[in-house]
mmCIF file of C-alpha atoms in Angstrom:
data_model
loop_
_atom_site.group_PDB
_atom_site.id
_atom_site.type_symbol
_atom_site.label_atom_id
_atom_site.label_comp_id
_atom_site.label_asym_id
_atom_site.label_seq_id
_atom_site.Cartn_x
_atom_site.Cartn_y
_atom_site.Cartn_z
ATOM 1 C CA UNK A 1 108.724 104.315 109.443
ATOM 2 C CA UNK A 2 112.316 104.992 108.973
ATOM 3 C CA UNK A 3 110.874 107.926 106.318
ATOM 4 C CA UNK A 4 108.488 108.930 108.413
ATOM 5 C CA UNK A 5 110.840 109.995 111.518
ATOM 6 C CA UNK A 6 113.349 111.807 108.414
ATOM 7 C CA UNK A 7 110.633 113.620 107.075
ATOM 8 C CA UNK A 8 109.846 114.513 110.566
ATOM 9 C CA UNK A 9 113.194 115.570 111.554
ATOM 10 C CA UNK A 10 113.559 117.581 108.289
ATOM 11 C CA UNK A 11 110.795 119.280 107.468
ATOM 12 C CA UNK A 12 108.399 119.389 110.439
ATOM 13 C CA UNK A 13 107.980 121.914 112.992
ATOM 14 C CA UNK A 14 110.677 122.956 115.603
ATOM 15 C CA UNK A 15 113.431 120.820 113.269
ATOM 16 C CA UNK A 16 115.930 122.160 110.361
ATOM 17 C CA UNK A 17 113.005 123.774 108.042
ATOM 18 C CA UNK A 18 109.883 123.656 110.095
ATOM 19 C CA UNK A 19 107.878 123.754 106.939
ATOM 20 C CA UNK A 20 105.159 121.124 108.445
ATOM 21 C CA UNK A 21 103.678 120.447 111.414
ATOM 22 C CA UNK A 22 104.980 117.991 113.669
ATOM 23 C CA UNK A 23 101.736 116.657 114.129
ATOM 24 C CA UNK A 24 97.577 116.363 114.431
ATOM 25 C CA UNK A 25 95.240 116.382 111.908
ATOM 26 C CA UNK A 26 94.411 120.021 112.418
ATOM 27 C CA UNK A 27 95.795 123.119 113.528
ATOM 28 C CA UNK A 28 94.889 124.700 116.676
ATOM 29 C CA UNK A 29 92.971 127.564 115.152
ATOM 30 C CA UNK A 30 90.501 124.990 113.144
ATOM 31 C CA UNK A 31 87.253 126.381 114.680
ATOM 32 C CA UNK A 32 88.055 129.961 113.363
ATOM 33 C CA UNK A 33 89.220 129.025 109.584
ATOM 34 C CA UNK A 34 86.798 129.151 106.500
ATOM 35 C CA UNK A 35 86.376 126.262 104.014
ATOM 36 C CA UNK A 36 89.019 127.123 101.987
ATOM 37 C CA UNK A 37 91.468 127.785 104.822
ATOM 38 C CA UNK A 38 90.109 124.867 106.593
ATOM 39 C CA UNK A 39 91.121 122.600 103.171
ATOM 40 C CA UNK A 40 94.574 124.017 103.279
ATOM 41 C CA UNK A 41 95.122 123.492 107.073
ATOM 42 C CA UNK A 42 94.090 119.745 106.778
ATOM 43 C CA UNK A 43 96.350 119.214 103.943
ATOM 44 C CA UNK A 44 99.540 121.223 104.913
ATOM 45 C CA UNK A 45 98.924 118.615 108.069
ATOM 46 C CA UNK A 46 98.675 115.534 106.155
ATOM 47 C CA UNK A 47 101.668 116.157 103.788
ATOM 48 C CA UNK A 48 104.466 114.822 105.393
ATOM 49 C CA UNK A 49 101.869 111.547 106.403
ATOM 50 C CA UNK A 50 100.820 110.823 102.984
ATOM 51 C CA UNK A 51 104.860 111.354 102.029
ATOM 52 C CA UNK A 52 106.009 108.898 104.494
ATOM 53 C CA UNK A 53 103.405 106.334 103.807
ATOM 54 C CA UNK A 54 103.591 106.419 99.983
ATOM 55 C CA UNK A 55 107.418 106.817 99.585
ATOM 56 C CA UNK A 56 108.656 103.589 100.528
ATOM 57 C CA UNK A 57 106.121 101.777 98.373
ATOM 58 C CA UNK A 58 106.724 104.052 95.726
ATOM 59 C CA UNK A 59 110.218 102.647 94.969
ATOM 60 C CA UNK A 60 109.280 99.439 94.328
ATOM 61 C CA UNK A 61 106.137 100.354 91.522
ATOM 62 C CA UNK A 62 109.375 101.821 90.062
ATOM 63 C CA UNK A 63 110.789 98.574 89.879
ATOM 64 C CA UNK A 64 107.745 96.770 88.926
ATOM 65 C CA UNK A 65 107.141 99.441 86.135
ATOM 66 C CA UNK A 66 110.558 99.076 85.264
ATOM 67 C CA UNK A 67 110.497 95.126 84.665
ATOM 68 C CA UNK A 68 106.944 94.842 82.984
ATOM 69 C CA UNK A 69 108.218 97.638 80.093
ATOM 70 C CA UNK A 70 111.839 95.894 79.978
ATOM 71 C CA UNK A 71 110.028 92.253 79.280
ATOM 72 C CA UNK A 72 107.622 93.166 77.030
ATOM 73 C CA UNK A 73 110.056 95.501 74.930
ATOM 74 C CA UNK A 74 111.576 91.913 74.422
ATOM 75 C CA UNK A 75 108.925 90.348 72.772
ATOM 76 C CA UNK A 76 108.402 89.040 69.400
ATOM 77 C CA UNK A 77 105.963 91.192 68.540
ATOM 78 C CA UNK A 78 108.095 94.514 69.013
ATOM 79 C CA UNK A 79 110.880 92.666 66.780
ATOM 80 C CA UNK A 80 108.195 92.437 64.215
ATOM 81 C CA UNK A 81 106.726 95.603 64.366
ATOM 82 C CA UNK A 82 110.330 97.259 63.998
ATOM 83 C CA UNK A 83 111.179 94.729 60.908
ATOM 84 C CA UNK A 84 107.461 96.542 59.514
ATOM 85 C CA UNK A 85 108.984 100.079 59.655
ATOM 86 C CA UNK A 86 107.001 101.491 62.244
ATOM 87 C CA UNK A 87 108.054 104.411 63.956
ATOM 88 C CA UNK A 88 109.582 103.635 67.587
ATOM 89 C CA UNK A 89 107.324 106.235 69.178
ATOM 90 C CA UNK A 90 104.552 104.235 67.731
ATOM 91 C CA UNK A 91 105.857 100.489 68.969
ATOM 92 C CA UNK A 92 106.139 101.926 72.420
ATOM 93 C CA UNK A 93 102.916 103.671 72.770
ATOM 94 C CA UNK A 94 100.664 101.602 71.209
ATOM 95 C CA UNK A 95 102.418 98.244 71.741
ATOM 96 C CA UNK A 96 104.553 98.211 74.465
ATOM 97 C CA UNK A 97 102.394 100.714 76.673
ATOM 98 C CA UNK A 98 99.421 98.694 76.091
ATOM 99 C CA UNK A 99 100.434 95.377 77.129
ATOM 100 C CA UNK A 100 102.787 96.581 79.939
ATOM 101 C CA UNK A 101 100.036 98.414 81.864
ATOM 102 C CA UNK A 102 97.993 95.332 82.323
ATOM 103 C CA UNK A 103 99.633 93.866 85.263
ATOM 104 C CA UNK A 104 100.639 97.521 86.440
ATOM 105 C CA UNK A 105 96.530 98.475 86.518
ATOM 106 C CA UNK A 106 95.883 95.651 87.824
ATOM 107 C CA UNK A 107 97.547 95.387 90.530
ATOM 108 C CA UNK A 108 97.665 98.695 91.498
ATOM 109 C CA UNK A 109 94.582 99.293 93.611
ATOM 110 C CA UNK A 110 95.418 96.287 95.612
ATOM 111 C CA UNK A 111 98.963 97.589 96.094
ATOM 112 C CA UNK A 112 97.689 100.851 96.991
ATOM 113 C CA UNK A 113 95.327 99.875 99.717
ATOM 114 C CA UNK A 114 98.338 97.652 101.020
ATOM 115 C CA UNK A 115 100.846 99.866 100.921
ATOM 116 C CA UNK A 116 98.265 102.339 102.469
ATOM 117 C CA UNK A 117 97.377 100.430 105.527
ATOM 118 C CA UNK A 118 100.744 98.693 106.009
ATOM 119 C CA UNK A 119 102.684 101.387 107.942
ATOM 120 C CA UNK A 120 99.439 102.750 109.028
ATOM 121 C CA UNK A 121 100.227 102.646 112.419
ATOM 122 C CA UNK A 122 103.199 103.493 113.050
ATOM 123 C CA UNK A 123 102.749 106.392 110.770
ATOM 124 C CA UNK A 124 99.788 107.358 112.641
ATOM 125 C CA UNK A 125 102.084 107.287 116.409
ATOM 126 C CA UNK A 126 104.960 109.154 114.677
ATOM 127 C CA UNK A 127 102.877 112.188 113.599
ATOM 128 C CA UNK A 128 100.178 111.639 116.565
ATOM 129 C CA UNK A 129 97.063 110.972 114.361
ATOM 130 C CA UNK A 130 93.916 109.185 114.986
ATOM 131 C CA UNK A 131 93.288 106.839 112.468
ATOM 132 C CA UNK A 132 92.237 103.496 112.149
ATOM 133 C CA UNK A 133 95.476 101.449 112.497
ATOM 134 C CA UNK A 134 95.848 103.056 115.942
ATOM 135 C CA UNK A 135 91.938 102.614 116.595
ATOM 136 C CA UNK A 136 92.410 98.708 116.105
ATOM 137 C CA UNK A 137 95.672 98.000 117.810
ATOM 138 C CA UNK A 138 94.057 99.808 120.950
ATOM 139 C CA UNK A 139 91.056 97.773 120.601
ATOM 140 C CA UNK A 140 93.322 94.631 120.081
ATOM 141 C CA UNK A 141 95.246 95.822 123.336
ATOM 142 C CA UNK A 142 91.883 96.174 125.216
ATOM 143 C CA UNK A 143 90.492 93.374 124.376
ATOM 144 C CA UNK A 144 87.765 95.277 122.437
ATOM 145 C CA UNK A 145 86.306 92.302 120.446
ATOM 146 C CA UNK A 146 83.466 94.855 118.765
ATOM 147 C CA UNK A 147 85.684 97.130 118.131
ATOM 148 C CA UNK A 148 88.026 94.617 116.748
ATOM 149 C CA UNK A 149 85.824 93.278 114.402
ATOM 150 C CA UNK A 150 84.744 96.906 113.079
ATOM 151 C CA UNK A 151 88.138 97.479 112.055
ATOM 152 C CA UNK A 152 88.152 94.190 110.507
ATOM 153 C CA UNK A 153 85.319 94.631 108.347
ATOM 154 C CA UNK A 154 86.242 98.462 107.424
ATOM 155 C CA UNK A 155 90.153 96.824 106.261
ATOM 156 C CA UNK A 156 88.409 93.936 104.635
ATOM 157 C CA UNK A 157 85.834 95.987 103.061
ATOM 158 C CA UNK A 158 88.552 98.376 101.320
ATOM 159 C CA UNK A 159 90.443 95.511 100.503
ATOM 160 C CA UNK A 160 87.143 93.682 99.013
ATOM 161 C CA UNK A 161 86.910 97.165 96.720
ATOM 162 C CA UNK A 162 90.581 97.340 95.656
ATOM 163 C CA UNK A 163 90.238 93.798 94.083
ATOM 164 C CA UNK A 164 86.713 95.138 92.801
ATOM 165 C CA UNK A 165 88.242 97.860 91.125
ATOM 166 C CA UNK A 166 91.670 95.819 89.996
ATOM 167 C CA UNK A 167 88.912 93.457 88.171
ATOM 168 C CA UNK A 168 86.964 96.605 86.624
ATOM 169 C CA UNK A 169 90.328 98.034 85.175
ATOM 170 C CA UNK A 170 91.938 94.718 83.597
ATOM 171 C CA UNK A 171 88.994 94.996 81.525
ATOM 172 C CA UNK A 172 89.010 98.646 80.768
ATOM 173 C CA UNK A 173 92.957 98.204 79.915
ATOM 174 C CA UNK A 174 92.613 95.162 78.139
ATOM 175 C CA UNK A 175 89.359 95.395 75.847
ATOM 176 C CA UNK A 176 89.997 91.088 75.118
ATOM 177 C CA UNK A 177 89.010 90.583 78.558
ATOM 178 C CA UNK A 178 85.731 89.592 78.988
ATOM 179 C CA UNK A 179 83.750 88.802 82.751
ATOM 180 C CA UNK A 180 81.435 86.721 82.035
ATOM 181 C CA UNK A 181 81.279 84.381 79.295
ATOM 182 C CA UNK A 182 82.235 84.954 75.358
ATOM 183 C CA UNK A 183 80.837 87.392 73.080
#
């Protein structure tokens, strides 16, 4: 949030730079743009958005990233593959990268749909969107129980399809895995 309102005070309209909008998901003239212009309207608007709502979660992958490569540098089998000879270029791409991605892959799509709906909204009220987060709090607020559970399903859904995907690539990183029984 704290992001959000700097990134908003920096760079969006009517502030120090004014190179973004201050909010909406469109500009006024939407009706009168092409497709291409239309495509580059919607995403000058959702810059500073997508900027606030990754940043803050983006520090902390950078720590996780950090970590994973740090521990498995100090394994027994990079000591070994240096007493071999090989190349250092060659222990960290095709040793250390290997087995350090797994937990980064893994986890990412969950993190991602996390981080993405965490600050959802309050960065939707800072830069006066309509999205989801705000759609459920207002239904929450109103004692919209259908509306509610919509919201619900949609978060659980994505959430449901993060894990989906963290399963498909743990496999695709790490051929070994198996789902399903032993070949």
């Amino acid at each position: 949030f704290v992001l959000g309102l700097v990134l908003l005070v920096f760079f969006g309209g009517g502030s120090f730079f004014a190179w973004f909008p201050q909010g909406g998901l469109v500009g006024d003239d939407w009706d009168t743009l092409g497709t291409a212009a239309k495509i580059k309207d919607y995403l000058w608007h959702m810059a500073l958005p997508v900027t606030a709502s990754v940043a803050g979660n983006l520090a902390v992958m950078t720590v996780l990233t950090k970590n994973v490569f740090l521990e498995e540098i100090r394994r027994q089998y990079v000591y070994t593959a240096r007493a071999k000879g090989l190349p250092e270029r060659q222990i960290l791409w095709k040793h250390v990268f290997r087995n350090a991605m797994i937990p980064l892959v893994t986890g990412f799509p969950a993190a991602f749909i996390g981080a993405f709906f965490t600050g959802s909204l309050l960065i939707e009220t800072l830069f006066s969107l309509d999205g989801l987060g705000l759609l459920s709090y207002e239904a929450v607020m109103k004692r919209d129980y259908p509306v509610v559970m919509g919201t619900l399903y949609v978060f659980t859904l994505m959430g449901l399809l993060a894990k989906l995907l963290s399963d498909i690539s743990y496999s695709w990183v790490d051929p070994r895995i198996h789902f399903g029984g032993q070949k």
